Amino acid sequence: MGVELTAIHWIYILFILLIIGFMIMRRDTTLVCIAGIFLIAITATGSLSSSVSSIFTSFIFAITELLSTILVISIIVAMSRTLTTTGINDVMISPFTKFIKTPALAYWTIGILMMVISWFFWPSPAVALMGAVLLPVAIRVGLPALGVAMAMNLFGHGIALSGDFIIQAAPKLTADAAGLPVGEVISASVPLVIIMGAVTTITAFYLIKRDMKSGKLTAATGLTGDTPAELQADASQGHLLTLNQKHFFALLIPVLFAADVAAMIALNLQGGDATALVGGTSILILLLITITAHRNKGFEKTTGYLIEGFQFGFRVFGPVIPIAAFFYLGDAGFSQMIGDFLPNGSHGIVNDLGVGLASVVPLSKEVGAITLTAVGAITGLDGSGFSGISLAGSIASLFTAAIGTGAATLTALGQVAGIWVGGGTLVPWALIPAAAICNVDAFELARRNLLPVTIGLIVTTIVAMFLI
């Protein structure tokens, strides 16, 4: 027997639909989420003061859950800024330029490097780390700037961010919303990330080669004519360290991160433990570089880099906090945010809805897979990539309760779809970093990415049906 569905459950469903609707209309969902939290709280408690307090309490809960993720992203961005300012990034990437002799090698080398660097630094900093060095090399061998931007997008903001195996920010969000261990979501996402990445990047490469041959894609296609500020800034830097010092740090940094990966494997570190290891290593690298490069000004510069990192972190995750707060209400967060007001025998709003749905609609794994891809894609329309994946995890939990299997796969599928659409491959306002560094139009880049990403999502959804 299922738990009785109360007004709280129906209000939750209503606001999920409202949030999806606002995302489709490309409107901000913060106000909707706050209104949902307040309405659920006042319905549950009947107290105006408690309901107002619940809004603040829900934000505290969400920030507490997300704090380690926000912190590690901020620190990594701060560290990446030191690499750009000192010119270490040029030295780290320059050995790969000797392998880039053809447009095909340029596409795959830039893409794979972007993917690997994005696993450790996240895609936005990785764009700045790579663009200034490899873009001129790629253009020189005949790959148009738009092709470079596509490679950086699809491998970095697509493959690396949708899996996020090292920093684990994305799987933590979806796993928490679905009530699953982070490790389960990561394991389930591996085949989906591989299929999605392979189909999308191979399709994109075929289309680039075809359009280059026909003359539709040239060196001038999509160029804006503006000089990116990032390139101007990077061009004036790099004199703070000697060449030997740059070579030393260029070798030390990958060695330290490789040691982190080895420790994760050997000690079975996942989730918060893995994040802490990467974050601590990044802080040590930041300190070593800053003190070496800026000498007696190192103390002040360290603070400056950290401020830049935190500004980036809270700018990215600021919109996520109220949305995550609303979706944490659907699971374990309800009692801590509002209190013990759910019916006896309830296992959380989402689980209750899943059981109720199963008794009314004969859901199948095929319907579940298609729905999660659609939900992920829709939630990605706000351009964040992260603000909606809590919804994907919550709906995956709901469908799992109805279907009875495939929780981790459905959660990972929603994550993959949400990140690919909104994380920086299809939504023009999420493409600005790669578009700016490559000096191409963001809308043209989004248009070029549309067909490969759509084909990839279709194939990945079909594969997921067999994995559930």
GROMACS .gro file of C-alpha atoms in nm, residues 93-456:
model
  364
   93ILE     CA    1   5.050   2.281  -2.332
   94SER     CA    2   5.330   2.376  -2.573
   95PRO     CA    3   5.477   2.020  -2.605
   96PHE     CA    4   5.152   1.910  -2.766
   97THR     CA    5   5.178   2.173  -3.039
   98LYS     CA    6   5.444   1.967  -3.220
   99PHE     CA    7   5.186   1.694  -3.280
  100ILE     CA    8   4.937   1.927  -3.446
  101LYS     CA    9   5.017   1.903  -3.818
  102THR     CA   10   4.670   1.870  -3.979
  103PRO     CA   11   4.315   1.995  -3.908
  104ALA     CA   12   4.216   1.645  -3.792
  105LEU     CA   13   4.505   1.627  -3.545
  106ALA     CA   14   4.421   1.979  -3.427
  107TYR     CA   15   4.058   1.885  -3.357
  108TRP     CA   16   4.133   1.564  -3.168
  109THR     CA   17   4.442   1.690  -2.983
  110ILE     CA   18   4.268   2.007  -2.864
  111GLY     CA   19   3.956   1.809  -2.773
  112ILE     CA   20   4.131   1.536  -2.575
  113LEU     CA   21   4.357   1.787  -2.397
  114MET     CA   22   4.055   1.999  -2.314
  115MET     CA   23   3.879   1.694  -2.172
  116VAL     CA   24   4.171   1.589  -1.952
  117ILE     CA   25   4.242   1.941  -1.825
  118SER     CA   26   3.870   2.000  -1.762
  119TRP     CA   27   3.855   1.692  -1.538
  120PHE     CA   28   4.097   1.865  -1.301
  121PHE     CA   29   4.042   2.238  -1.359
  122TRP     CA   30   3.680   2.247  -1.486
  123PRO     CA   31   3.601   2.361  -1.842
  124SER     CA   32   3.582   2.740  -1.803
  125PRO     CA   33   3.932   2.775  -1.658
  126ALA     CA   34   4.055   2.511  -1.904
  127VAL     CA   35   3.935   2.726  -2.196
  128ALA     CA   36   4.154   3.012  -2.076
  129LEU     CA   37   4.446   2.776  -2.007
  130MET     CA   38   4.439   2.630  -2.360
  131GLY     CA   39   4.292   2.886  -2.594
  132ALA     CA   40   4.575   3.137  -2.615
  133VAL     CA   41   4.834   2.866  -2.693
  134LEU     CA   42   4.657   2.613  -2.916
  135LEU     CA   43   4.416   2.833  -3.112
  136PRO     CA   44   4.688   2.995  -3.329
  137VAL     CA   45   4.845   2.652  -3.388
  138ALA     CA   46   4.515   2.501  -3.501
  139ILE     CA   47   4.436   2.790  -3.733
  140ARG     CA   48   4.784   2.768  -3.885
  141VAL     CA   49   4.729   2.404  -3.987
  142GLY     CA   50   4.388   2.480  -4.135
  143LEU     CA   51   4.126   2.413  -3.867
  144PRO     CA   52   3.886   2.711  -3.854
  145ALA     CA   53   3.839   2.888  -3.521
  146LEU     CA   54   3.479   2.762  -3.512
  147GLY     CA   55   3.613   2.403  -3.528
  148VAL     CA   56   3.846   2.478  -3.237
  149ALA     CA   57   3.557   2.619  -3.035
  150MET     CA   58   3.346   2.309  -3.111
  151ALA     CA   59   3.625   2.077  -2.998
  152MET     CA   60   3.673   2.272  -2.674
  153ASN     CA   61   3.298   2.277  -2.609
  154LEU     CA   62   3.216   1.916  -2.686
  155PHE     CA   63   3.512   1.761  -2.505
  156GLY     CA   64   3.526   2.006  -2.212
  157HIS     CA   65   3.175   2.133  -2.137
  158GLY     CA   66   3.029   1.811  -2.279
  159ILE     CA   67   3.228   1.496  -2.200
  160ALA     CA   68   3.436   1.616  -1.905
  161LEU     CA   69   3.166   1.816  -1.727
  162SER     CA   70   2.883   1.565  -1.779
  163GLY     CA   71   3.091   1.290  -1.617
  164ASP     CA   72   3.291   1.509  -1.377
  165PHE     CA   73   3.475   1.203  -1.247
  166ILE     CA   74   3.752   1.385  -1.056
  167ILE     CA   75   3.596   1.691  -0.889
  168GLN     CA   76   3.253   1.517  -0.873
  169ALA     CA   77   3.044   1.834  -0.849
  170ALA     CA   78   2.776   1.723  -1.097
  171PRO     CA   79   2.729   1.367  -0.968
  172LYS     CA   80   2.705   1.496  -0.610
  173LEU     CA   81   2.416   1.724  -0.702
  174THR     CA   82   2.222   1.455  -0.888
  175ALA     CA   83   2.307   1.179  -0.640
  176ASP     CA   84   2.191   1.390  -0.344
  177ALA     CA   85   1.864   1.477  -0.518
  178ALA     CA   86   1.807   1.110  -0.606
  179GLY     CA   87   1.907   0.984  -0.261
  180LEU     CA   88   2.193   0.770  -0.397
  181PRO     CA   89   2.564   0.736  -0.314
  182VAL     CA   90   2.786   0.945  -0.542
  183GLY     CA   91   2.984   0.637  -0.645
  184GLU     CA   92   2.675   0.466  -0.787
  185VAL     CA   93   2.589   0.762  -1.008
  186ILE     CA   94   2.949   0.794  -1.129
  187SER     CA   95   2.967   0.422  -1.217
  188ALA     CA   96   2.634   0.437  -1.400
  189SER     CA   97   2.739   0.749  -1.591
  190VAL     CA   98   3.059   0.598  -1.736
  191PRO     CA   99   2.899   0.407  -2.029
  192LEU     CA  100   2.657   0.691  -2.097
  193VAL     CA  101   2.933   0.954  -2.101
  194ILE     CA  102   3.144   0.735  -2.334
  195ILE     CA  103   2.857   0.675  -2.578
  196MET     CA  104   2.742   1.036  -2.573
  197GLY     CA  105   3.096   1.166  -2.613
  198ALA     CA  106   3.194   0.929  -2.893
  199VAL     CA  107   2.879   0.982  -3.099
  200THR     CA  108   2.881   1.359  -3.058
  201THR     CA  109   3.248   1.428  -3.124
  202ILE     CA  110   3.271   1.188  -3.421
  203THR     CA  111   2.956   1.335  -3.575
  204ALA     CA  112   3.087   1.688  -3.521
  205PHE     CA  113   3.422   1.599  -3.677
  206TYR     CA  114   3.250   1.449  -3.983
  207LEU     CA  115   3.037   1.763  -4.027
  208ILE     CA  116   3.340   1.992  -3.988
  209LYS     CA  117   3.538   1.798  -4.251
  210ARG     CA  118   3.237   1.790  -4.487
  211ASP     CA  119   3.174   2.163  -4.457
  212MET     CA  120   3.543   2.249  -4.492
  213LYS     CA  121   3.556   2.047  -4.815
  214SER     CA  122   3.242   2.211  -4.954
  215GLY     CA  123   3.355   2.559  -4.851
  216LYS     CA  124   3.071   2.618  -4.603
  217LEU     CA  125   3.319   2.629  -4.315
  218THR     CA  126   3.617   2.856  -4.366
  219ALA     CA  127   3.869   3.040  -4.153
  220ALA     CA  128   3.632   3.340  -4.145
  221THR     CA  129   3.313   3.150  -4.054
  222GLY     CA  130   3.155   3.278  -3.735
  223LEU     CA  131   3.431   3.527  -3.651
  224THR     CA  132   3.314   3.828  -3.450
  225GLY     CA  133   3.605   4.057  -3.529
  226ASP     CA  134   3.662   4.139  -3.162
  227THR     CA  135   3.984   4.060  -2.979
  228PRO     CA  136   3.906   3.857  -2.667
  229ALA     CA  137   4.009   4.027  -2.345
  230GLU     CA  138   4.145   3.697  -2.218
  231LEU     CA  139   4.397   3.681  -2.502
  232GLN     CA  140   4.505   4.040  -2.446
  233ALA     CA  141   4.552   3.977  -2.075
  234ASP     CA  142   4.746   3.655  -2.127
  235ALA     CA  143   4.971   3.813  -2.389
  236SER     CA  144   5.104   4.065  -2.135
  237GLN     CA  145   5.180   3.807  -1.868
  238GLY     CA  146   5.431   3.531  -1.815
  239HIS     CA  147   5.738   3.736  -1.706
  240LEU     CA  148   5.696   3.658  -1.336
  241LEU     CA  149   5.888   3.329  -1.348
  242THR     CA  150   6.206   3.218  -1.522
  243LEU     CA  151   6.177   2.957  -1.796
  244ASN     CA  152   6.328   2.691  -1.568
  245GLN     CA  153   6.074   2.772  -1.296
  246LYS     CA  154   5.789   2.743  -1.547
  247HIS     CA  155   5.921   2.405  -1.663
  248PHE     CA  156   5.949   2.289  -1.303
  249PHE     CA  157   5.589   2.379  -1.219
  250ALA     CA  158   5.463   2.248  -1.555
  251LEU     CA  159   5.605   1.908  -1.456
  252LEU     CA  160   5.514   1.926  -1.087
  253ILE     CA  161   5.144   2.005  -1.135
  254PRO     CA  162   5.048   1.701  -1.346
  255VAL     CA  163   5.261   1.480  -1.118
  256LEU     CA  164   5.071   1.601  -0.811
  257PHE     CA  165   4.731   1.552  -0.972
  258ALA     CA  166   4.833   1.211  -1.103
  259ALA     CA  167   4.928   1.123  -0.745
  260ASP     CA  168   4.580   1.238  -0.638
  261VAL     CA  169   4.417   1.004  -0.891
  262ALA     CA  170   4.640   0.717  -0.776
  263ALA     CA  171   4.544   0.787  -0.414
  264MET     CA  172   4.174   0.792  -0.505
  265ILE     CA  173   4.207   0.450  -0.665
  266ALA     CA  174   4.430   0.298  -0.396
  267LEU     CA  175   4.232   0.435  -0.101
  268ASN     CA  176   3.890   0.413  -0.272
  269LEU     CA  177   3.825   0.784  -0.221
  270GLN     CA  178   3.498   0.918  -0.363
  271GLY     CA  179   3.266   1.212  -0.317
  272GLY     CA  180   3.373   1.451  -0.042
  273ASP     CA  181   3.702   1.272   0.028
  274ALA     CA  182   3.810   1.290  -0.339
  275THR     CA  183   3.701   1.654  -0.358
  276ALA     CA  184   3.901   1.741  -0.047
  277LEU     CA  185   4.215   1.581  -0.189
  278VAL     CA  186   4.191   1.771  -0.518
  279GLY     CA  187   4.105   2.094  -0.336
  280GLY     CA  188   4.394   2.065  -0.091
  281THR     CA  189   4.638   1.990  -0.372
  282SER     CA  190   4.512   2.294  -0.565
  283ILE     CA  191   4.566   2.520  -0.262
  284LEU     CA  192   4.923   2.395  -0.222
  285ILE     CA  193   4.995   2.455  -0.592
  286LEU     CA  194   4.843   2.803  -0.573
  287LEU     CA  195   5.058   2.890  -0.270
  288LEU     CA  196   5.379   2.753  -0.420
  289ILE     CA  197   5.334   2.938  -0.749
  290THR     CA  198   5.220   3.265  -0.591
  291ILE     CA  199   5.504   3.283  -0.338
  292THR     CA  200   5.760   3.192  -0.606
  293ALA     CA  201   5.625   3.432  -0.869
  294HIS     CA  202   5.531   3.734  -0.656
  295ARG     CA  203   5.790   3.693  -0.379
  296ASN     CA  204   5.734   3.959  -0.110
  297LYS     CA  205   5.389   4.040  -0.254
  298GLY     CA  206   5.289   3.674  -0.242
  299PHE     CA  207   5.073   3.708   0.068
  300GLU     CA  208   4.855   3.979  -0.084
  301LYS     CA  209   4.844   3.811  -0.427
  302THR     CA  210   4.731   3.483  -0.269
  303THR     CA  211   4.428   3.659  -0.123
  304GLY     CA  212   4.360   3.829  -0.456
  305TYR     CA  213   4.360   3.501  -0.648
  306LEU     CA  214   4.133   3.339  -0.389
  307ILE     CA  215   3.888   3.631  -0.412
  308GLU     CA  216   3.873   3.588  -0.791
  309GLY     CA  217   3.807   3.219  -0.744
  310PHE     CA  218   3.530   3.271  -0.489
  311GLN     CA  219   3.366   3.534  -0.706
  312PHE     CA  220   3.354   3.282  -0.989
  313GLY     CA  221   3.232   3.000  -0.764
  314PHE     CA  222   2.942   3.192  -0.615
  315ARG     CA  223   2.851   3.346  -0.952
  316VAL     CA  224   2.817   2.996  -1.097
  317PHE     CA  225   2.647   2.835  -0.798
  318GLY     CA  226   2.443   3.133  -0.677
  319PRO     CA  227   2.144   3.041  -0.897
  320VAL     CA  228   2.180   2.675  -0.793
  321ILE     CA  229   2.125   2.731  -0.419
  322PRO     CA  230   1.750   2.816  -0.417
  323ILE     CA  231   1.679   2.548  -0.681
  324ALA     CA  232   1.874   2.285  -0.489
  325ALA     CA  233   1.698   2.392  -0.169
  326PHE     CA  234   1.359   2.324  -0.328
  327PHE     CA  235   1.459   1.982  -0.457
  328TYR     CA  236   1.623   1.879  -0.130
  329LEU     CA  237   1.273   1.923   0.015
  330GLY     CA  238   1.168   1.621  -0.188
  331ASP     CA  239   1.398   1.388  -0.001
  332ALA     CA  240   1.592   1.391   0.325
  333GLY     CA  241   1.594   1.769   0.363
  334PHE     CA  242   1.224   1.807   0.446
  335SER     CA  243   1.243   1.729   0.816
  336GLN     CA  244   1.547   1.953   0.869
  337MET     CA  245   1.403   2.245   0.673
  338ILE     CA  246   1.040   2.232   0.785
  339GLY     CA  247   0.994   1.956   1.042
  340ASP     CA  248   0.820   1.622   1.079
  341PHE     CA  249   0.497   1.701   0.895
  342LEU     CA  250   0.478   1.425   0.632
  343PRO     CA  251   0.224   1.140   0.670
  344ASN     CA  252   0.311   0.832   0.875
  345GLY     CA  253   0.510   0.583   0.668
  346SER     CA  254   0.630   0.849   0.427
  347HIS     CA  255   0.977   0.806   0.278
  348GLY     CA  256   0.994   1.158   0.139
  349ILE     CA  257   0.781   1.352  -0.106
  350VAL     CA  258   0.949   1.210  -0.417
  351ASN     CA  259   0.932   0.847  -0.306
  352ASP     CA  260   0.567   0.889  -0.211
  353LEU     CA  261   0.489   1.034  -0.553
  354GLY     CA  262   0.677   0.750  -0.725
  355VAL     CA  263   0.476   0.486  -0.542
  356GLY     CA  264   0.155   0.671  -0.620
  357LEU     CA  265   0.250   0.705  -0.985
  358ALA     CA  266   0.326   0.336  -1.013
  359SER     CA  267  -0.024   0.250  -0.895
  360VAL     CA  268  -0.184   0.471  -1.162
  361VAL     CA  269   0.043   0.468  -1.468
  362PRO     CA  270   0.221   0.154  -1.594
  363LEU     CA  271   0.560   0.317  -1.644
  364SER     CA  272   0.832   0.134  -1.835
  365LYS     CA  273   1.209   0.179  -1.848
  366GLU     CA  274   1.174   0.316  -2.202
  367VAL     CA  275   0.933   0.587  -2.088
  368GLY     CA  276   1.161   0.661  -1.793
  369ALA     CA  277   1.471   0.700  -2.011
  370ILE     CA  278   1.299   0.929  -2.262
  371THR     CA  279   1.149   1.138  -1.984
  372LEU     CA  280   1.481   1.183  -1.801
  373THR     CA  281   1.658   1.290  -2.121
  374ALA     CA  282   1.380   1.540  -2.191
  375VAL     CA  283   1.383   1.673  -1.835
  376GLY     CA  284   1.763   1.704  -1.839
  377ALA     CA  285   1.756   1.888  -2.172
  378ILE     CA  286   1.478   2.122  -2.060
  379THR     CA  287   1.648   2.205  -1.731
  380GLY     CA  288   1.966   2.285  -1.923
  381LEU     CA  289   1.792   2.565  -2.112
  382ASP     CA  290   1.881   2.817  -1.842
  383GLY     CA  291   2.243   2.788  -1.950
  384SER     CA  292   2.380   2.687  -1.613
  385GLY     CA  293   2.393   2.312  -1.664
  386PHE     CA  294   2.394   2.271  -1.287
  387SER     CA  295   2.083   2.452  -1.171
  388GLY     CA  296   1.850   2.186  -1.313
  389ILE     CA  297   2.028   1.858  -1.252
  390SER     CA  298   1.889   1.842  -0.900
  391LEU     CA  299   1.548   1.823  -1.068
  392ALA     CA  300   1.675   1.542  -1.291
  393GLY     CA  301   1.793   1.348  -0.987
  394SER     CA  302   1.466   1.408  -0.806
  395ILE     CA  303   1.257   1.290  -1.103
  396ALA     CA  304   1.486   0.989  -1.151
  397SER     CA  305   1.412   0.894  -0.790
  398LEU     CA  306   1.041   0.936  -0.856
  399PHE     CA  307   1.051   0.714  -1.166
  400THR     CA  308   1.264   0.452  -0.993
  401ALA     CA  309   1.008   0.421  -0.719
  402ALA     CA  310   0.751   0.358  -0.992
  403ILE     CA  311   0.956   0.127  -1.218
  404GLY     CA  312   1.145  -0.048  -0.940
  405THR     CA  313   1.489  -0.044  -1.102
  406GLY     CA  314   1.752   0.170  -1.275
  407ALA     CA  315   1.792   0.451  -1.019
  408ALA     CA  316   2.158   0.524  -1.089
  409THR     CA  317   2.125   0.494  -1.468
  410LEU     CA  318   1.823   0.724  -1.485
  411THR     CA  319   1.995   0.976  -1.258
  412ALA     CA  320   2.312   0.967  -1.468
  413LEU     CA  321   2.108   1.003  -1.789
  414GLY     CA  322   1.936   1.316  -1.661
  415GLN     CA  323   2.274   1.452  -1.553
  416VAL     CA  324   2.432   1.386  -1.894
  417ALA     CA  325   2.142   1.548  -2.082
  418GLY     CA  326   2.129   1.851  -1.851
  419ILE     CA  327   2.502   1.919  -1.865
  420TRP     CA  328   2.537   1.869  -2.241
  421VAL     CA  329   2.253   2.110  -2.316
  422GLY     CA  330   2.311   2.372  -2.049
  423GLY     CA  331   2.672   2.324  -1.948
  424GLY     CA  332   2.806   2.499  -2.254
  425THR     CA  333   2.738   2.316  -2.582
  426LEU     CA  334   2.390   2.429  -2.697
  427VAL     CA  335   2.272   2.732  -2.499
  428PRO     CA  336   2.435   3.043  -2.653
  429TRP     CA  337   2.475   3.233  -2.325
  430ALA     CA  338   2.663   2.935  -2.180
  431LEU     CA  339   2.902   2.926  -2.477
  432ILE     CA  340   3.055   3.267  -2.419
  433PRO     CA  341   3.392   3.155  -2.268
  434ALA     CA  342   3.483   2.927  -2.560
  435ALA     CA  343   3.332   3.162  -2.818
  436ALA     CA  344   3.522   3.461  -2.678
  437ILE     CA  345   3.860   3.287  -2.661
  438CYS     CA  346   3.818   3.164  -3.020
  439ASN     CA  347   3.677   3.497  -3.141
  440VAL     CA  348   3.363   3.337  -3.291
  441ASP     CA  349   2.992   3.413  -3.259
  442ALA     CA  350   2.827   3.221  -2.971
  443PHE     CA  351   2.501   3.171  -3.163
  444GLU     CA  352   2.684   3.029  -3.465
  445LEU     CA  353   2.874   2.794  -3.233
  446ALA     CA  354   2.547   2.679  -3.073
  447ARG     CA  355   2.395   2.619  -3.418
  448ARG     CA  356   2.695   2.409  -3.521
  449ASN     CA  357   2.676   2.200  -3.203
  450LEU     CA  358   2.301   2.136  -3.231
  451LEU     CA  359   2.296   1.838  -3.471
  452PRO     CA  360   2.586   1.639  -3.314
  453VAL     CA  361   2.452   1.686  -2.960
  454THR     CA  362   2.096   1.594  -3.063
  455ILE     CA  363   2.214   1.275  -3.236
  456GLY     CA  364   2.425   1.192  -2.930
   0.00000   0.00000   0.00000
